[in-house]
XYZ file of C-alpha atoms in Angstrom:
758
model
C 10.250 -13.427 2.881
C 9.082 -16.714 1.389
C 9.204 -17.388 -2.317
C 6.057 -18.499 -4.074
C 6.574 -18.511 -7.832
C 9.467 -16.085 -8.166
C 12.342 -18.290 -9.233
C 14.646 -15.259 -9.433
C 14.480 -14.805 -5.664
C 17.439 -15.755 -3.482
C 15.033 -17.634 -1.184
C 13.027 -20.629 -2.408
C 10.107 -22.364 -0.764
C 9.774 -25.923 -2.077
C 6.980 -28.438 -1.588
C 8.670 -31.773 -0.776
C 6.800 -34.983 -1.559
C 7.522 -38.374 0.011
C 8.867 -37.411 3.456
C 7.529 -39.741 6.134
C 9.658 -39.301 9.248
C 12.331 -37.238 10.977
C 15.140 -39.105 9.237
C 13.675 -38.050 5.862
C 13.832 -34.438 7.026
C 17.454 -34.832 8.075
C 18.411 -36.406 4.732
C 16.694 -33.765 2.568
C 18.175 -30.983 4.679
C 21.644 -32.511 4.477
C 21.348 -32.856 0.690
C 20.213 -29.247 0.300
C 23.012 -27.868 2.467
C 25.577 -29.728 0.353
C 24.509 -27.970 -2.871
C 27.090 -25.381 -3.971
C 25.679 -21.879 -3.573
C 23.146 -22.815 -0.874
C 23.765 -20.726 2.239
C 21.137 -22.350 4.486
C 18.220 -24.781 4.245
C 15.426 -25.748 6.623
C 12.997 -28.641 6.084
C 9.708 -29.089 7.940
C 7.870 -32.434 8.080
C 4.500 -31.032 9.184
C 4.267 -28.511 6.331
C 6.173 -30.798 3.908
C 8.165 -27.796 2.759
C 11.781 -26.705 2.531
C 13.119 -23.155 2.665
C 16.388 -22.637 0.803
C 18.474 -19.465 0.965
C 21.177 -18.941 -1.641
C 24.479 -17.175 -1.099
C 24.654 -13.633 -2.550
C 25.548 -13.823 -6.211
C 24.980 -17.581 -6.424
C 24.200 -18.909 -9.898
C 22.353 -21.970 -8.552
C 18.793 -22.144 -9.909
C 15.568 -23.552 -8.494
C 15.540 -26.243 -11.196
C 18.998 -27.464 -10.130
C 17.908 -27.635 -6.487
C 14.727 -29.539 -7.409
C 16.738 -32.005 -9.527
C 19.148 -32.725 -6.658
C 16.261 -33.245 -4.206
C 14.708 -35.711 -6.652
C 18.017 -37.604 -6.874
C 17.816 -37.995 -3.088
C 14.551 -39.879 -3.558
C 11.910 -37.221 -2.958
C 9.617 -35.144 -5.117
C 10.095 -31.370 -5.152
C 8.470 -28.363 -6.773
C 8.253 -24.615 -6.225
C 5.538 -23.973 -3.645
C 2.273 -22.628 -5.002
C 0.914 -19.339 -3.691
C -1.999 -20.953 -1.889
C -0.480 -23.943 -0.145
C 0.098 -27.541 -1.113
C -3.492 -28.820 -0.964
C -4.875 -30.952 -3.764
C -8.316 -29.660 -4.850
C -9.105 -32.863 -6.809
C -11.549 -34.910 -4.643
C -10.791 -38.189 -6.453
C -7.036 -37.855 -5.970
C -7.537 -36.756 -2.364
C -9.558 -39.959 -1.764
C -7.376 -42.457 -3.655
C -4.001 -40.696 -3.356
C -1.097 -42.030 -1.291
C -2.575 -40.547 1.898
C -6.226 -40.877 0.862
C -8.881 -42.703 2.866
C -9.843 -44.838 -0.162
C -6.570 -46.785 0.025
C -7.007 -47.255 3.779
C -10.561 -48.555 3.335
C -9.571 -50.983 0.539
C -6.621 -52.321 2.548
C -8.879 -53.081 5.536
C -11.498 -54.762 3.325
C -8.870 -57.078 1.795
C -7.200 -57.755 5.147
C -10.352 -58.349 7.218
C -10.746 -62.064 6.311
C -7.100 -62.584 7.355
C -7.196 -61.050 10.826
C -10.851 -61.493 11.885
C -10.396 -65.241 12.715
C -8.054 -64.138 15.520
C -11.001 -62.558 17.349
C -12.837 -65.910 17.421
C -9.955 -67.824 19.040
C -10.803 -66.800 22.657
C -14.206 -68.467 22.140
C -12.628 -71.763 21.042
C -13.387 -71.195 17.362
C -10.321 -71.985 15.278
C -11.015 -71.081 11.693
C -8.811 -69.646 8.996
C -8.862 -69.195 5.251
C -7.036 -71.701 3.110
C -3.420 -70.609 2.345
C -4.194 -69.953 -1.344
C -6.953 -67.490 -0.354
C -4.672 -65.847 2.204
C -1.938 -65.167 -0.336
C -4.529 -64.005 -2.880
C -5.815 -61.339 -0.440
C -2.432 -60.422 1.021
C -0.548 -59.891 -2.242
C -2.422 -56.772 -3.510
C -2.189 -55.229 -0.045
C 1.527 -55.970 0.123
C 2.598 -54.962 -3.365
C -0.086 -52.584 -4.703
C -1.425 -50.649 -1.715
C 1.951 -51.009 0.006
C 3.993 -50.136 -3.076
C 4.631 -46.614 -1.740
C 6.792 -48.128 1.038
C 8.933 -50.104 -1.418
C 9.339 -47.140 -3.735
C 10.316 -44.636 -1.034
C 12.371 -47.179 0.908
C 14.382 -48.153 -2.182
C 15.065 -44.515 -3.021
C 16.298 -43.848 0.509
C 18.499 -46.940 0.373
C 19.994 -45.836 -2.954
C 20.697 -42.470 -1.367
C 22.725 -44.263 1.297
C 20.290 -43.811 4.179
C 17.077 -45.201 5.611
C 13.642 -43.962 6.552
C 10.324 -45.131 7.960
C 9.245 -46.579 4.600
C 12.342 -48.775 4.500
C 11.544 -50.157 7.961
C 7.930 -50.931 6.959
C 8.999 -52.487 3.649
C 11.630 -54.689 5.322
C 9.329 -55.736 8.164
C 6.261 -56.602 6.095
C 8.356 -58.304 3.383
C 9.948 -60.518 6.037
C 6.541 -61.586 7.411
C 5.108 -62.052 3.898
C 8.218 -63.904 2.680
C 8.248 -66.239 5.716
C 4.618 -67.165 5.016
C 5.296 -67.849 1.331
C 8.356 -69.939 2.248
C 6.335 -72.092 4.663
C 3.595 -72.567 2.046
C 6.117 -73.741 -0.562
C 8.417 -75.766 1.691
C 5.644 -77.695 3.442
C 2.420 -77.298 1.424
C 0.581 -79.988 3.406
C 1.940 -79.199 6.873
C -0.184 -77.341 9.396
C 2.022 -74.256 9.638
C 0.909 -70.936 11.082
C 1.072 -68.268 8.366
C 1.729 -64.577 8.988
C -0.012 -62.880 6.068
C -2.352 -61.153 8.512
C 0.686 -59.655 10.264
C 2.120 -58.072 7.115
C -1.256 -56.817 5.834
C -2.371 -55.350 9.149
C 0.940 -53.502 9.504
C 0.359 -51.917 6.086
C -3.276 -51.163 6.982
C -2.305 -49.463 10.241
C 0.542 -47.471 8.704
C -1.740 -46.296 5.870
C -4.365 -45.370 8.481
C -1.723 -43.534 10.474
C -0.566 -41.598 7.397
C -4.153 -40.670 6.570
C -4.732 -39.450 10.139
C -1.464 -37.502 9.962
C -2.466 -35.859 6.675
C -5.875 -34.993 8.114
C -4.330 -33.534 11.270
C -1.753 -31.584 9.247
C -4.579 -29.991 7.287
C -6.150 -28.952 10.582
C -2.887 -27.408 11.819
C -2.767 -25.428 8.530
C -6.322 -24.101 8.904
C -5.092 -20.714 10.130
C -3.174 -20.113 6.890
C -6.028 -21.327 4.690
C -8.559 -19.235 6.626
C -6.419 -16.147 5.977
C -5.993 -17.024 2.300
C -9.763 -17.349 1.888
C -10.183 -13.728 3.014
C -9.051 -12.545 -0.402
C -11.941 -12.094 -2.819
C -11.240 -13.350 -6.320
C -12.082 -10.027 -7.999
C -12.300 -6.307 -7.296
C -14.803 -3.737 -8.612
C -12.532 -1.081 -10.153
C -14.290 2.212 -10.927
C -13.628 3.890 -14.263
C -10.538 6.087 -14.043
C -12.318 9.196 -15.396
C -15.042 9.033 -12.736
C -14.979 11.932 -10.257
C -15.484 10.584 -6.713
C -18.211 12.583 -4.970
C -21.601 12.134 -3.333
C -24.180 10.783 -5.755
C -21.550 9.241 -8.054
C -22.930 6.527 -10.349
C -21.834 3.273 -8.721
C -22.501 1.089 -11.763
C -19.539 2.438 -13.732
C -16.963 -0.187 -12.822
C -15.111 -3.187 -14.217
C -14.747 -6.403 -12.249
C -11.070 -7.386 -12.484
C -8.983 -10.223 -10.999
C -6.918 -9.051 -8.020
C -3.620 -9.425 -9.887
C -4.836 -6.744 -12.330
C -5.511 -4.168 -9.583
C -2.871 -1.450 -9.067
C -2.176 1.133 -6.352
C -4.168 4.274 -7.110
C -7.189 2.406 -8.477
C -10.540 3.324 -6.950
C -12.345 0.243 -5.651
C -16.070 -0.091 -5.009
C -16.998 -2.306 -2.046
C -20.669 -3.134 -1.475
C -22.225 -4.090 1.903
C -21.289 -7.626 2.953
C -18.290 -7.874 0.586
C -14.661 -8.518 1.455
C -12.375 -5.517 0.937
C -9.853 -6.605 -1.740
C -6.984 -4.145 -1.078
C -5.381 -1.999 1.608
C -6.373 1.619 1.173
C -8.108 4.781 2.340
C -11.854 5.466 2.272
C -12.637 8.137 -0.331
C -16.409 7.993 0.092
C -18.840 6.387 2.503
C -18.759 5.040 6.036
C -19.381 1.618 7.506
C -18.485 -0.839 10.240
C -15.610 -3.137 9.250
C -15.092 -6.633 10.676
C -11.308 -7.162 11.006
C -11.557 -10.080 13.459
C -9.647 -12.654 11.382
C -6.841 -10.146 10.796
C -6.486 -8.466 14.194
C -8.402 -10.701 16.602
C -10.691 -7.753 17.444
C -14.158 -9.278 17.730
C -16.201 -6.054 17.478
C -16.635 -4.352 14.074
C -14.725 -1.062 13.815
C -16.455 2.103 12.601
C -14.691 3.588 9.555
C -15.404 6.842 7.758
C -13.825 9.241 5.249
C -10.016 9.035 5.252
C -9.826 5.928 7.446
C -7.426 3.108 6.610
C -8.915 -0.261 5.676
C -7.181 -3.630 5.448
C -7.669 -5.983 2.522
C -9.499 -9.137 3.561
C -11.681 -7.426 6.186
C -15.460 -7.632 5.834
C -17.509 -4.549 4.968
C -20.637 -4.025 7.041
C -23.664 -1.961 6.135
C -22.222 0.872 4.025
C -21.165 1.347 0.385
C -17.472 2.307 0.255
C -15.157 3.690 -2.381
C -11.514 2.978 -1.539
C -8.295 4.417 -2.906
C -6.013 1.357 -3.272
C -2.657 1.851 -1.534
C -1.230 -1.681 -1.280
C -2.132 -4.775 -3.279
C -0.841 -8.339 -3.525
C 2.353 -9.107 -1.610
C 2.542 -5.541 -0.265
C -0.790 -5.809 1.561
C -1.109 -6.338 5.306
C -2.919 -9.660 4.775
C -0.129 -10.987 2.553
C 2.488 -9.951 5.120
C 0.505 -11.670 7.894
C 0.326 -14.891 5.869
C 4.065 -14.691 5.150
C 4.869 -14.167 8.842
C 2.776 -17.163 9.908
C 4.121 -19.363 7.079
C 7.695 -18.451 7.974
C 7.090 -19.274 11.643
C 5.570 -22.630 10.742
C 8.361 -23.526 8.315
C 11.248 -22.530 10.560
C 12.534 -24.831 13.275
C 12.643 -24.316 16.998
C 16.242 -24.806 18.233
C 15.287 -28.044 20.021
C 14.238 -29.558 16.669
C 17.873 -29.493 15.554
C 18.719 -31.941 18.340
C 15.820 -34.176 17.262
C 17.095 -34.100 13.664
C 20.585 -35.165 14.742
C 19.137 -38.083 16.699
C 16.863 -39.074 13.796
C 19.744 -39.111 11.318
C 21.273 -42.150 13.076
C 17.973 -43.622 14.283
C 16.942 -45.770 11.296
C 20.364 -47.428 10.759
C 20.491 -48.138 14.503
C 17.020 -49.735 14.413
C 17.991 -52.018 11.519
C 21.062 -53.172 13.455
C 18.923 -53.765 16.585
C 16.396 -55.745 14.503
C 19.163 -57.941 13.022
C 20.648 -58.560 16.469
C 17.164 -59.349 17.823
C 16.595 -61.909 15.076
C 20.016 -63.485 15.568
C 19.645 -63.707 19.369
C 16.146 -65.199 19.178
C 17.205 -67.691 16.513
C 20.112 -68.892 18.644
C 18.227 -68.855 21.954
C 14.844 -70.231 20.805
C 16.035 -72.207 17.778
C 13.096 -70.885 15.764
C 13.562 -68.982 12.521
C 9.900 -67.924 12.357
C 9.867 -66.419 15.865
C 13.207 -64.699 15.229
C 11.879 -63.113 12.035
C 8.596 -62.029 13.647
C 10.361 -60.349 16.561
C 12.714 -58.584 14.157
C 9.677 -57.426 12.185
C 8.086 -56.084 15.384
C 11.256 -54.107 16.196
C 11.386 -52.640 12.688
C 7.747 -51.551 12.768
C 7.493 -50.257 16.345
C 10.601 -48.091 15.879
C 9.300 -46.010 12.959
C 10.193 -42.448 14.027
C 7.055 -40.720 12.688
C 5.989 -39.348 16.074
C 9.490 -38.024 16.702
C 9.513 -36.075 13.447
C 6.053 -34.586 13.986
C 6.397 -33.718 17.681
C 7.868 -30.225 17.295
C 6.524 -28.915 13.941
C 2.938 -30.020 14.684
C 2.919 -28.066 17.961
C 4.498 -25.001 16.305
C 1.922 -25.038 13.496
C -1.019 -25.377 15.875
C 0.304 -22.786 18.343
C 1.269 -20.108 15.815
C -1.963 -20.729 13.909
C -4.292 -20.201 16.874
C -2.224 -17.195 18.028
C -2.658 -15.587 14.586
C -6.449 -15.944 14.903
C -6.335 -13.669 17.945
C -3.988 -11.070 16.491
C -0.678 -12.450 17.798
C 1.821 -13.115 14.989
C 4.780 -15.230 16.115
C 7.340 -15.027 13.344
C 10.305 -16.630 15.110
C 9.933 -20.138 16.637
C 12.880 -19.388 18.939
C 10.437 -17.110 20.758
C 8.546 -20.231 21.858
C 11.666 -21.547 23.550
C 12.453 -18.244 25.285
C 8.984 -16.985 26.234
C 8.419 -19.614 28.923
C 11.549 -18.312 30.688
C 10.582 -14.614 30.683
C 10.982 -12.842 34.018
C 10.742 -9.183 32.962
C 8.648 -7.314 30.380
C 9.762 -3.769 29.500
C 7.282 -1.387 27.852
C 7.884 1.731 25.828
C 5.329 4.306 26.956
C 4.150 6.404 24.006
C 2.029 4.424 21.540
C 2.447 1.228 23.542
C 0.823 1.909 26.904
C -0.707 5.163 25.700
C -2.963 5.747 22.697
C -0.130 7.460 20.845
C -2.234 10.507 19.900
C -0.926 13.206 22.236
C -2.359 16.717 22.371
C -0.727 20.036 23.216
C -2.007 20.862 26.700
C 0.400 23.690 27.640
C 2.315 26.294 25.605
C 4.485 28.620 27.737
C 6.147 31.629 26.064
C 9.659 32.232 27.482
C 10.821 34.656 24.764
C 9.269 37.772 26.350
C 8.240 38.909 22.873
C 4.514 38.263 23.281
C 4.565 36.380 19.987
C 2.935 33.164 21.198
C 1.078 32.561 17.937
C 4.248 33.058 15.887
C 6.203 30.825 18.263
C 3.573 28.116 17.808
C 3.719 28.524 14.007
C 7.540 28.361 14.102
C 7.629 25.252 16.310
C 4.989 23.527 14.168
C 6.961 24.400 11.026
C 10.023 22.591 12.343
C 7.904 19.420 12.635
C 6.484 19.517 9.127
C 7.067 16.194 7.383
C 7.661 14.290 10.616
C 5.490 11.240 11.403
C 6.173 11.400 15.149
C 2.956 11.592 17.251
C 4.218 14.731 19.071
C 4.895 16.403 15.707
C 1.354 15.712 14.526
C -0.037 17.027 17.833
C 1.922 20.273 17.497
C 0.844 20.829 13.882
C -2.790 20.142 14.824
C -2.523 22.626 17.740
C -1.134 25.309 15.408
C -3.953 24.819 12.904
C -6.533 24.925 15.712
C -5.059 28.242 16.941
C -5.067 29.680 13.398
C -1.255 29.719 13.267
C 0.006 28.669 9.839
C 3.165 26.525 10.278
C 6.286 28.312 8.996
C 8.325 25.852 6.898
C 12.072 25.883 7.600
C 14.590 26.519 4.848
C 16.853 23.932 6.448
C 15.911 21.010 8.642
C 17.934 18.338 10.462
C 16.772 15.461 12.640
C 18.628 15.125 15.935
C 18.406 11.388 16.771
C 17.142 10.860 20.302
C 17.007 14.628 20.874
C 14.519 16.295 18.536
C 14.809 18.400 15.391
C 16.512 21.632 14.318
C 15.881 24.022 11.467
C 16.046 27.577 10.145
C 12.595 29.259 9.828
C 12.061 30.825 6.406
C 10.103 33.803 7.768
C 8.898 35.463 10.978
C 10.849 37.029 13.866
C 13.365 34.161 13.885
C 13.917 33.964 10.121
C 17.379 32.725 9.129
C 18.170 31.816 12.752
C 18.779 28.248 13.839
C 16.196 26.901 16.261
C 15.711 23.429 17.703
C 12.829 21.602 19.319
C 14.201 19.215 21.949
C 13.088 16.959 24.755
C 13.689 18.362 28.235
C 15.920 15.364 29.024
C 18.373 16.408 26.299
C 18.866 19.873 27.870
C 20.421 18.754 31.169
C 23.722 20.446 30.260
C 22.068 23.646 29.034
C 22.976 26.717 31.102
C 19.273 27.582 31.392
C 18.257 24.075 32.511
C 17.238 25.131 36.045
C 15.016 27.878 34.608
C 13.482 25.463 32.099
C 12.853 22.919 34.868
C 11.256 25.529 37.104
C 8.951 26.870 34.364
C 7.906 23.382 33.269
C 7.239 22.084 36.797
C 3.472 22.394 36.416
C 3.537 20.355 33.172
C 5.756 17.691 34.711
C 3.606 17.416 37.835
C 0.641 16.621 35.568
C 2.586 13.765 33.937
C 2.956 15.624 30.642
C 5.710 15.052 28.083
C 7.702 18.286 27.765
C 9.520 19.647 24.707
C 11.425 22.926 24.567
C 11.862 25.304 21.614
C 15.457 26.556 21.880
C 17.379 29.289 20.080
C 20.491 27.359 19.060
C 22.868 30.324 18.884
C 25.408 30.527 21.734
C 24.327 30.879 24.475
C 21.303 28.759 23.520
C 18.225 30.248 25.131
C 14.761 28.710 25.607
C 11.928 30.343 23.672
C 8.926 28.185 24.632
C 7.916 25.157 26.677
C 5.343 22.783 25.180
C 3.499 20.246 27.347
C 1.939 17.203 25.649
C -0.601 14.856 27.187
C -1.381 11.351 25.961
C -4.248 9.188 27.195
C -3.463 5.736 28.581
C -4.938 2.803 26.669
C -8.018 1.382 28.377
C -6.430 -2.078 28.606
C -3.045 -0.915 29.974
C -3.821 -1.545 33.647
C -5.374 -4.975 32.923
C -2.326 -5.875 30.802
C 0.063 -5.180 33.686
C -2.167 -7.091 36.102
C -2.220 -10.122 33.768
C 1.591 -10.138 33.619
C 1.808 -9.978 37.415
C -0.449 -13.047 37.558
C 2.179 -14.805 35.409
C 4.803 -13.711 38.016
C 6.509 -11.396 35.544
C 8.076 -8.094 36.658
C 7.066 -5.055 34.587
C 9.235 -2.095 33.591
C 8.424 1.127 31.698
C 10.918 3.116 29.615
C 10.016 6.769 28.987
C 11.686 9.908 27.731
C 9.593 11.897 30.203
C 10.865 13.470 33.399
C 11.301 10.716 36.007
C 8.621 12.124 38.327
C 6.063 12.341 35.522
C 6.987 8.875 34.234
C 6.630 7.370 37.727
C 3.213 8.955 38.086
C 2.053 7.205 34.912
C 3.691 3.932 35.938
C 2.103 3.954 39.397
C -1.353 4.567 37.946
C -1.273 1.228 36.096
C 0.845 -0.801 38.525
C 4.237 -0.859 36.752
C 6.949 -2.281 39.060
C 9.880 -0.146 37.902
C 10.078 3.046 35.849
C 13.018 4.500 33.921
C 12.517 8.180 33.060
C 14.401 10.633 30.829
C 15.543 7.706 28.677
C 17.010 8.659 25.324
C 16.153 6.227 22.496
C 19.820 5.333 22.143
C 19.871 4.195 25.786
C 16.878 1.842 25.635
C 18.919 -1.111 24.370
C 21.491 -0.532 27.115
C 18.759 -0.625 29.786
C 17.493 -3.924 28.319
C 21.006 -5.349 28.671
C 21.174 -4.076 32.269
C 17.860 -5.770 33.046
C 19.174 -9.017 31.548
C 21.997 -9.048 34.118
C 19.915 -7.708 37.026
C 19.334 -11.013 38.832
C 20.944 -11.948 42.130
C 24.734 -12.101 41.720
C 24.124 -10.735 38.192
C 22.309 -13.933 37.238
C 20.835 -14.000 33.716
C 17.300 -12.616 33.476
C 15.093 -13.177 30.416
C 13.598 -9.910 29.206
C 10.883 -9.031 26.677
C 10.601 -5.564 25.143
C 7.301 -4.143 23.876
C 7.435 -1.097 21.593
C 6.103 0.489 18.421
C 8.509 3.104 17.106
C 11.674 3.285 15.029
C 13.572 4.264 18.177
C 12.414 1.023 19.844
C 14.005 -1.216 17.198
C 17.459 -1.557 18.882
C 15.808 -2.440 22.209
C 13.450 -4.919 20.517
C 16.432 -6.602 18.882
C 18.461 -6.638 22.134
C 15.662 -8.227 24.185
C 15.308 -11.999 24.415
C 11.790 -11.584 23.024
C 10.784 -8.471 21.070
C 7.090 -7.606 20.705
C 6.017 -4.861 18.303
C 2.642 -3.163 18.045
C 1.261 -3.330 14.491
C 0.077 0.257 15.005
C 3.761 1.215 14.977
C 6.443 1.201 12.304
C 7.620 -1.531 9.921
C 11.135 -1.187 11.350
C 9.904 -2.100 14.838
C 7.933 -5.081 13.496
C 10.942 -6.371 11.548
C 13.106 -6.216 14.687
C 10.572 -8.099 16.820
C 9.850 -11.823 17.060
C 6.158 -11.195 17.833
C 3.778 -8.650 16.306
C 0.597 -7.673 18.183
C -1.915 -6.908 15.467
C -4.218 -4.407 17.167
C -1.826 -2.475 19.381
C -3.442 -3.843 22.541
C -0.999 -4.258 25.478
C -3.223 -6.969 26.967
C -2.089 -9.184 24.071
C 1.391 -9.292 25.651
C 0.227 -11.689 28.371
C -1.658 -13.677 25.709
C 1.496 -13.959 23.564
C 3.513 -15.219 26.529
C 0.740 -17.639 27.527
C 0.359 -19.256 24.070
C 4.163 -19.422 23.731
C 4.399 -21.248 27.072
C 1.585 -23.625 26.154
C 3.129 -24.354 22.734
C 6.508 -25.024 24.325
C 4.804 -27.287 26.844
C 3.183 -29.267 24.003
C 6.559 -29.622 22.273
C 8.027 -31.009 25.502
C 5.103 -33.406 26.014
C 5.253 -34.625 22.413
C 8.997 -35.227 22.473
C 8.765 -37.019 25.829
C 6.058 -39.396 24.619
C 7.757 -39.944 21.250
C 11.065 -40.871 22.903
C 9.316 -42.866 25.639
C 7.306 -44.759 23.027
C 10.399 -45.904 21.155
C 12.449 -46.522 24.323
C 9.674 -48.781 25.686
C 8.445 -50.340 22.457
C 11.753 -51.591 21.034
C 12.716 -53.831 24.004
C 9.135 -55.128 24.309
C 9.138 -56.046 20.619
C 12.579 -57.656 20.873
C 11.410 -59.831 23.804
C 8.288 -60.958 21.968
C 5.689 -59.024 23.986
C 4.493 -57.160 20.885
C 3.336 -58.984 17.764
C 3.905 -57.321 14.374
C 0.197 -56.425 14.242
C 0.277 -54.746 17.648
C 3.534 -53.002 16.744
C 1.950 -51.565 13.567
C -1.112 -50.406 15.478
C 0.980 -48.854 18.254
C 3.218 -47.060 15.751
C 0.231 -45.504 13.970
C -1.341 -44.636 17.320
C 1.807 -42.833 18.505
C 1.769 -40.442 15.534
C -1.937 -39.849 15.947
C -1.502 -39.112 19.671
C 1.298 -36.606 19.032
C -0.788 -34.758 16.433
C -3.944 -34.865 18.563
C -2.030 -33.469 21.529
C -0.723 -30.613 19.373
C -4.230 -29.890 18.061
C -5.459 -29.301 21.618
C -3.758 -25.908 21.259
C -6.540 -24.896 18.880
C -8.807 -24.619 21.925
C -6.615 -21.866 23.413
C -8.173 -18.465 24.050
C -6.438 -15.359 25.448
C -7.692 -14.659 28.967
C -8.831 -11.135 28.078
C -10.814 -12.196 24.996
C-alpha cells in the first residue's frame, strides 16, 4: 500500500525534486537505505518518487527522512493524493522544466550559433565579442543556474550527477572564451560561447521533452483519478427508499464526507461516486476505464456497481459499501502506482553501473584533455574535447530506459483491465512456457447449478435431505454452496441450520443439523475425490457415474458416524465462459502449453479440457495439492529442466498455487486473497486477458531491452568519438538530449498496444 498523506504509516511515498539521471537515483536510494529504521527504499526516476518502508516499531518520522534527503541535495515532500503535477500554468511554463525557459534560451543563443549555418556559403560573420558575452551570460548563469545548483549539491554530497557534468562542461567552454577575450582582446581568436549556450539550450529542451513524455506515461493514473466525481448526492437519512421516492431530498457532499451505509443518488450521465449495491432503478453502466470492457453492462436491483463508472440512461439509488481508499478504483490506482514505482530486477544492475558512471566520466574527460593537450599542444582543443566527453556522457537515457517502459506498459495494460502490480512479472512473463488454469470461476462462469440429486438413504426423504445439505452450506461464499441453497429454495425446502459447523479445508464441510431426521447427528458434505478411502467408495462411484459422464462436479452428503455411509449424491453443472476456447487458442499461438487443475473426477475434467483444447488435465486435485502440481510443472522439462509456469485462479484455495507460480494471475471476480497472492489481476474475469497480459509483458520487456541497449550503445560510441574530436560540444549536447527523447519515445510506442481479442 502506498502512503499519500498518512505520516503515521510505516510506508512513505515521497515526491523527490531535482533528480536528473540514474546516478541521482542511486545516490538518493543509498542515502535512504542508510537512515536508521529504514528497512527498504526504492527510487524511480520516471515518476520522481521514492517509496520508503520502515522497520516494525521504528521511531523514524517522515520529517526526518525528508530532512536527510534534502541534505543529500534534493527536494522531498510527502506525495499528494493526486500525483505530483503542478496545476499552475505560469509555473508549468516558466518552471525548471517549462517550455518558457527553453524558448528564451534559444532566442538568446540564436545570434551566437546562426552564423555557423552561413559558413558553408562562404559568409563569415559573427557578433562582436562584447555582444557574445552579453547574450551568453544570462543563458549560462540564469537559465543554466539549475545545473550549478544541483551539481554543487551533488558534489557536496560526495558524488556526481548529470547536472555536474553539464555545469563543468559549459563552464569550461564559457571560461575559455572569457580567458581568450581578456588575454588577447585584439587578436582574432575563435570564441566558444555558442558551444556553452547551445549545450544548455539542448539540455533544457531535453528536460522539457522528458517532462512532457513522463506526463504521457502517467496518463493512465491521471485518467483513473479523473473518474472520481468531486461530490456525491447523499439522500436524507430518514427517506424511505421505494418507487416514487422524492429525488430532490438530498445534500451534495464532498466525497471525503460520504460514509458506508449512505444512500447515494446518481442521475443519468453522472459518474458513480462509491462502490455499492443498487437499491432502486436500473441502467446500463460503462465500466470501460476500470475493467477494459467496452460494452456498457446492464445493472438492476441488487447489482454491484463500481465507483468511477459512468451511469447510462437510468436514475439510480445506491447503498454505499466502500468509499475512499477502500473502493475498487482506489485499489486499482494503488496497484498501478506501486507497479510504476517499483523496480524491475534488471534496473538494480543499471543503478549499480550508474553509481560509478559519473566519476568515471570525469576521469575520462580529464585524461582526454591531458592527452589532447600533450599530443596537439592546444589548450583550447583539449578543453573542447573534454567538454564534449562530459556532455555526451550524461546518463539521462540510462536512468529513464527501464522506468519509462514500465510506466507506459503498465499504464496501457490497466486501460484494458490488466493490472500488473509486480514489475518482476515483466521479466518472467516473456519466459513463460506453461499456463495452468483453475477450472471453477476461471474457465467456467462460476455460477454452478444443481443438476442431479440422488437419494442414497432409502428413506424417501429427498426434500429433507436437500434442506439438510443446504443447511450445512449456510454462511459459505463458495459457488457450490450458493447453488445448493438456491436449489433448496426452488424446491421449497427450507435449509436446516446446523447447531455446529466446521470447515474441512480441501474436503468440504461438516455439521450437526438442529432438526429433522438427522438431528444431533454429524453429517458432512464432501467432494467425491476426498472419499477415495471410504468403504462405500465403489458404490458412490457407481451411483454417480451418470453425473461424472456429463462432466458434472460431484459432492456427497455423508453420515459421519462409523461406518460413514453416503446419504445423497449431488451433481453440479457450471457453464464454460464464452471466451474460454479462444483464450486457450491464443495461448497456443504464443507457443504456450496449457494445463487445467480441477477437483472433478479425472474423466469429467478431461471432457471439459478437451472441449476447449487444454493440453493437459489434472483431475481430483485437492486445493492443498495445487501448489505441489505447479512445482512439478516447473521441473517438468527435459532432464528436469526449469520450466516457467503461470497460474490463473480466483479462489482462496488458489492462493498457494498463485504464490508458487512464476507468474500468478487472479481474476478480479474472485477473492481478495487470490488477488493479493498474484502479480497480475485480470479486472473482468475474462480468460482471454491471460494472453493479453503475457503479450503486453513481453512487449514491455522488449522495450526495456531496446532502451538499455541504445542507452549503453549511445554512451559507448559517443565518448570515444567526443574524445577524438569527432563531436563538437554543440553536437554532443544535441545528441545527449536526443538520446533521452528517443528512449522515452520508444517507451511511449507501448501506448499503441491493443489486446488481440479487443
